[in-house]
Amino acid sequence: MIKVGIVGGTGYTGVELLRLLAQHPQVVLQVITSRADAGTPVSQMFPSLRGYVDLVFTHPDEAHLEQCDVVFFATPNGIAMQQTRALLDAGVRVIDLAADFRIKDIAEWEKWYGMPHACSDLVAEAVYGLPEVNRDKIKQARLVANPGCYPTAVQLGFIPLLEAGLIDTGSLIADAKSGVSGAGRKAEIATLFSEASDNFKAYGVGGHRHLPEIRQGLANVSGKPVGLTFVPHLTPMIRGIHATLYARLKADADLQALFEQRYAKEAFVDVLPAGSMPETRSVRGSNHCRIAVHRPQGGDTVVILSVIDNLVKGAAGQAVQNLNIMFDLPEATALRVLPLLP
Amino acid sequence: MIKVGIVGGTGYTGVELLRLLAQHPQVVLQVITSRADAGTPVSQMFPSLRGYVDLVFTHPDEAHLEQCDVVFFATPNGIAMQQTRALLDAGVRVIDLAADFRIKDIAEWEKWYGMPHACSDLVAEAVYGLPEVNRDKIKQARLVANPGCYPTAVQLGFIPLLEAGLIDTGSLIADAKSGVSGAGRKAEIATLFSEASDNFKAYGVGGHRHLPEIRQGLANVSGKPVGLTFVPHLTPMIRGIHATLYARLKADADLQALFEQRYAKEAFVDVLPAGSMPETRSVRGSNHCRIAVHRPQGGDTVVILSVIDNLVKGAAGQAVQNLNIMFDLPEATALRVLPLLP
Amino acid sequence: MIKVGIVGGTGYTGVELLRLLAQHPQVVLQVITSRADAGTPVSQMFPSLRGYVDLVFTHPDEAHLEQCDVVFFATPNGIAMQQTRALLDAGVRVIDLAADFRIKDIAEWEKWYGMPHACSDLVAEAVYGLPEVNRDKIKQARLVANPGCYPTAVQLGFIPLLEAGLIDTGSLIADAKSGVSGAGRKAEIATLFSEASDNFKAYGVGGHRHLPEIRQGLANVSGKPVGLTFVPHLTPMIRGIHATLYARLKADADLQALFEQRYAKEAFVDVLPAGSMPETRSVRGSNHCRIAVHRPQGGDTVVILSVIDNLVKGAAGQAVQNLNIMFDLPEATALRVLPLLP
Amino acid sequence: MIKVGIVGGTGYTGVELLRLLAQHPQVVLQVITSRADAGTPVSQMFPSLRGYVDLVFTHPDEAHLEQCDVVFFATPNGIAMQQTRALLDAGVRVIDLAADFRIKDIAEWEKWYGMPHACSDLVAEAVYGLPEVNRDKIKQARLVANPGCYPTAVQLGFIPLLEAGLIDTGSLIADAKSGVSGAGRKAEIATLFSEASDNFKAYGVGGHRHLPEIRQGLANVSGKPVGLTFVPHLTPMIRGIHATLYARLKADADLQALFEQRYAKEAFVDVLPAGSMPETRSVRGSNHCRIAVHRPQGGDTVVILSVIDNLVKGAAGQAVQNLNIMFDLPEATALRVLPLLP
């Protein structure tokens, strides 16, 4: 059994990790930390877990995370980088669901995240945990940087086109829409029900932290820098990301076949039949990314529609997928959770 | 393996049965019928099932349901009663998720459902499938009448008080609130998003079909007729029922202990700690009923709060629970699905 | 022109006051205060008011409220009682939308609101601003205590029955459901979109601050104390209260006629035709209360359905109605705002 | 007083016309027709109008529309073109809220709307009712084709850039998101609450009827054909359209000043301060279009955000605006209705 620790389990990615790991046959949930809620039973804060999770939140100072086989960080940005070195030194593997190890360019990271980085050498070592790109590296990794939610949906949509060299990489557009849980379980006016429901808006148009992460991933795949306009929007639903991607085709190709072949062996990327338009609810609660490819009016603009559940494939589910890969388990272990529809 | 057939699988209880049964280790989904959609792959209508359900909707005339071990009816009222006798004669067990076999008093049934009953003798044989009351009878049953959603939430809330003879049975009040999926997957103006969202209303105040079903169940438990006012409401959420129950106490008692003891051995009834107020989302997608007991201001009015997911414990989940009991499987098989929160 | 000041205008009742008063032909908006946002244009915080409200939030210390004819307090509880005496002494009339002056029994107020009262003598003078009961007193009032949202919906539903002496006053039940805006514009986890949407729950079952206010109002009308069980619930919509009221009839009567006659002259109480079930959206954005009377199955339990918009008839609209009465204007001035449907 | 008739008043644009016209000081609502609901009081179908609208739905055959000064068609496509000639001949002016007269190219119209056009000569005469472009022609018009909802939001966003010749017109992108009321008050499964809430999807990617309308409008403004990719999406809110527009800049310019100057005299187009991101709720229930201009990362891609209420500026409100222009009234008459927020 794999001994698992979770740091910072009171947010949405934390409770989602618990939902998935509680059913994982090879995992024993060893410890979950919370500074503010130490001593509180997890199932008191999240009654949905009653009967499934018996843990009590432990103060970080008493967590003995070094006795775990793997530790998930479901913390705000800037926490994991403080604690990872000690864990790695103790032989513990680390999966960070925050952004601390995602951006290879330290200066870029520091600009977007507004703080100095605490361990730039570990950034170099960290493997970006997008299994569809980095599966082999993840297997060997001590430290996995779990991708952001927008970056997951956007990269999976653009990758086949970039790998095939079919599109103009200078003017990519990603118009992305997220459910409100993407903002986390923080008390803020802007995400109150009375503010966010029956309402739609863009945000971060001038610059969103996921922009450099997406650019880095797309550049890696295409072998050169890409020009990307990324506009995220907030839509009144709890879970789900819908990325609508636009690119200019440079050459003709059977795009449907291209996507189907690229993801033929992927358990969690589902290329829909031609003409489909994926709904976010078709992946609600599940680890799938569903993708459809369009070429409206037969023109030279390709439109990719890519949906994920931001808390699953966009966070906790992908983290469990990485866990499975790192520990050489079947990749779908604990992840054959069907979407909840309606 | 148990060969399962589903009649009428294009509604919400149908797709929910599929979600649960697709993961059932002892079940093989043999056939699912739909007159209107025969020939259509199930996963085309419900992309959430892609990769999990390979069935194609079969025309009822070609379904060969008599080759199944058990058939679920997820049909409108009045269908199951036409087909059940032939299935039983062929040795097939039947679980009806509609109302055809719930009411023992045929005249009462015909009054509320507005049609003559096709097989009153089978009504007498049918077992009302509320496991917490009728588990032993369900085990032996050929024909199970799966309870309605409101009746499940309301009965589970009142039962301990009625069994203990603690309340005045002449003036029970059940103020119940349901998510919109309770109205089914039918094209109707009243349940359009633009009508039902950001809105709250009562309906069926003069008389709702679940009233006689609840009255029958409560009368059975208390051994005499009960007086019940039942007011259902429509609330803008997809899933969930919240029943707020009011009764007058005739005698003092430790109500918390009473409820805890009554349901101590029940896997799917969870009595919350004193002072709790259950949220419908704490059971979203799961087969649990969560209950809290209150006595506001220490007065003689007891207030019970009872929540279920109307499509799971209120329909498909309870049907699978009945299946497990009928086939002598562990009762929670395929039902250890954690609630989706947030 | 009436010079109006608003204290605490950054919450939902504040912005709603602005929406209504911006169109009031006899009102000039003189000043609106906010300690935290002094200097910020109102229309920057609330872009919906662009082009209609040119005010800038003023620091309370520089507000010169004593130069107003009337001041609205749209503040948290406990603020108005600190400032009201000075305003009254300066000849300014006051309408408090908070609870400071609603409860006549000071000890009771202090118990429920958890603080000592600052000016108990003014409580005695204050007029409870429910026009349908206290219109004549409001005309003369220097100080109006604007009713709470639940109390408005519940009292208007019970009043005709109590005045007629038709019901058992010992066991009234008010099962009330509120939209989330009732919780105010405060950063709190429980009212985040991801917590409150697609969810339904009761709260304050053990005791809610509106309970003593409702009890006081009902006792005044019936001439004796009443026994009331009040259970509020949170429902996933922005605006609206739906109160479902239950009482035991002591005598027979034409309840429909009773209600119609009681409210025949009221501009903002609309008794629906027999058999109706009011929707909260039928009053969305408007100052109406719509009421329907039911006697299910012809039994002795009467069920009253009463809906209001919690921010209008339950707060800002009723406050403007009181303003109109106090200043001898047509009562509907600035309040002929049609409900927004859908 | 202007005598107004409405054909087809049982849909969302119909009830919205009633909400606005009920307060119009120069209008008398003469007649509203409905074949299916003839004889039903309007306020019975829409209780929100109780006390404001006393009309009863009239059968079309008895409507005597020729006695009106102006008739609004709030009907499905294909109705207005059958009846307009007779009305015009009788001296009645016509405002069609459907699409019958929007597309000048008859063959194009017939392709997208799937029926032969009944009166192509009137198409030539009809004035496209976008006041910000065609105000002078609207003044004189007998027949106004009221723009579609998406076309209004998209055109108002692109117009200043096209008029100034600043962008590459070959590769415009309009990623638009609509609330569900845009689909109308029709009983359809896809727009049920349980299907459309907590969900997000694109639709009509291969081709939407508003595409040719938008292309025509943009071509008119830029003086040559434009290349446009238009992807509409359904978002779980009742009202509102958010258009996110992308274009490639050909030359540098002060875009903020450009937009502010273009719309300086427009009562209903509000250019937000630089850096703003408009919310759909900021125009909920009002006739405003709010626009923000962005140039992310200072690159050559301009991003325009444009929001309207699809039922107001996108339908009924714009129709009333056109009425005011046609009858030489102040353009904002009956349209100074403040947005409802929250």
XYZ file of C-alpha atoms in Angstrom, chain A residues 12 15-16 18-19 22-23 46-53 181 193 197-198 238-239 268 270-273 279 281-282 284-285 288 290 309 311 335-342, chain B residues 12 15-16 18-19 22-23 46-53 181 193 197-198 238-239 268 270-273 279 281-282 284-285 288 290 309 311 335-342:
86
model
C -11.611 22.122 -3.437
C -11.559 17.430 -0.956
C -11.500 16.172 -4.525
C -9.963 12.712 -0.864
C -13.002 11.709 -2.924
C -10.784 7.149 -0.673
C -11.620 4.561 -3.339
C -17.063 17.824 4.315
C -20.076 15.705 5.322
C -20.056 14.205 1.835
C -17.094 12.127 3.024
C -18.874 10.669 6.078
C -18.336 6.951 6.109
C -15.486 7.106 3.619
C -12.768 9.205 5.236
C -14.752 26.328 -8.360
C -23.376 33.172 -5.392
C -24.628 33.393 -10.728
C -26.747 34.546 -13.647
C -19.504 24.894 -10.323
C -17.185 22.639 -12.302
C -8.574 9.978 -20.589
C -11.725 11.235 -25.862
C -11.894 12.575 -29.404
C -15.559 12.941 -30.267
C -17.013 12.059 -33.671
C -20.615 19.686 -23.038
C -21.271 18.118 -17.945
C -20.187 15.137 -20.027
C -18.484 16.342 -14.621
C -16.707 14.529 -11.826
C -11.794 12.761 -19.067
C -13.336 15.409 -24.513
C -13.629 19.011 -15.145
C -11.103 19.782 -10.350
C -10.233 7.015 -11.873
C -12.969 4.955 -13.484
C -15.507 7.316 -11.927
C -18.362 7.985 -14.304
C -19.448 11.537 -15.032
C -22.520 12.693 -13.153
C -25.253 13.542 -15.653
C -27.632 15.238 -15.271
C -32.975 10.542 -16.062
C -29.235 7.059 -17.493
C -28.662 6.977 -13.738
C -26.693 2.923 -16.422
C -24.169 5.027 -14.515
C -21.939 0.042 -15.528
C -19.708 -0.370 -12.479
C -25.436 10.363 -23.236
C -21.783 11.117 -24.055
C -21.010 10.895 -20.346
C -21.242 7.103 -20.787
C -18.698 6.917 -23.619
C -16.238 4.184 -22.823
C -18.446 2.661 -20.159
C -21.645 1.564 -21.906
C -34.590 16.570 -12.466
C -33.876 26.696 -17.642
C -33.768 28.898 -12.616
C -33.526 31.829 -10.233
C -30.613 19.675 -10.715
C -30.594 16.943 -8.081
C -27.450 4.317 3.482
C -26.862 8.581 8.040
C -28.102 10.296 11.193
C -26.094 13.461 11.598
C -24.796 14.735 14.946
C -27.213 19.937 2.637
C -25.096 18.400 -2.050
C -23.747 16.175 0.719
C -25.234 14.492 -4.636
C -24.753 11.442 -6.807
C -27.321 8.151 1.101
C -28.842 12.106 5.682
C -30.454 12.591 -4.210
C -32.212 10.174 -8.795
C -23.305 1.882 -4.543
C -20.125 3.008 -2.833
C -20.099 6.067 -5.079
C -18.995 9.134 -3.175
C -21.046 12.316 -3.320
C -19.726 14.954 -5.704
C -18.836 18.063 -3.725
C -18.548 20.821 -4.686
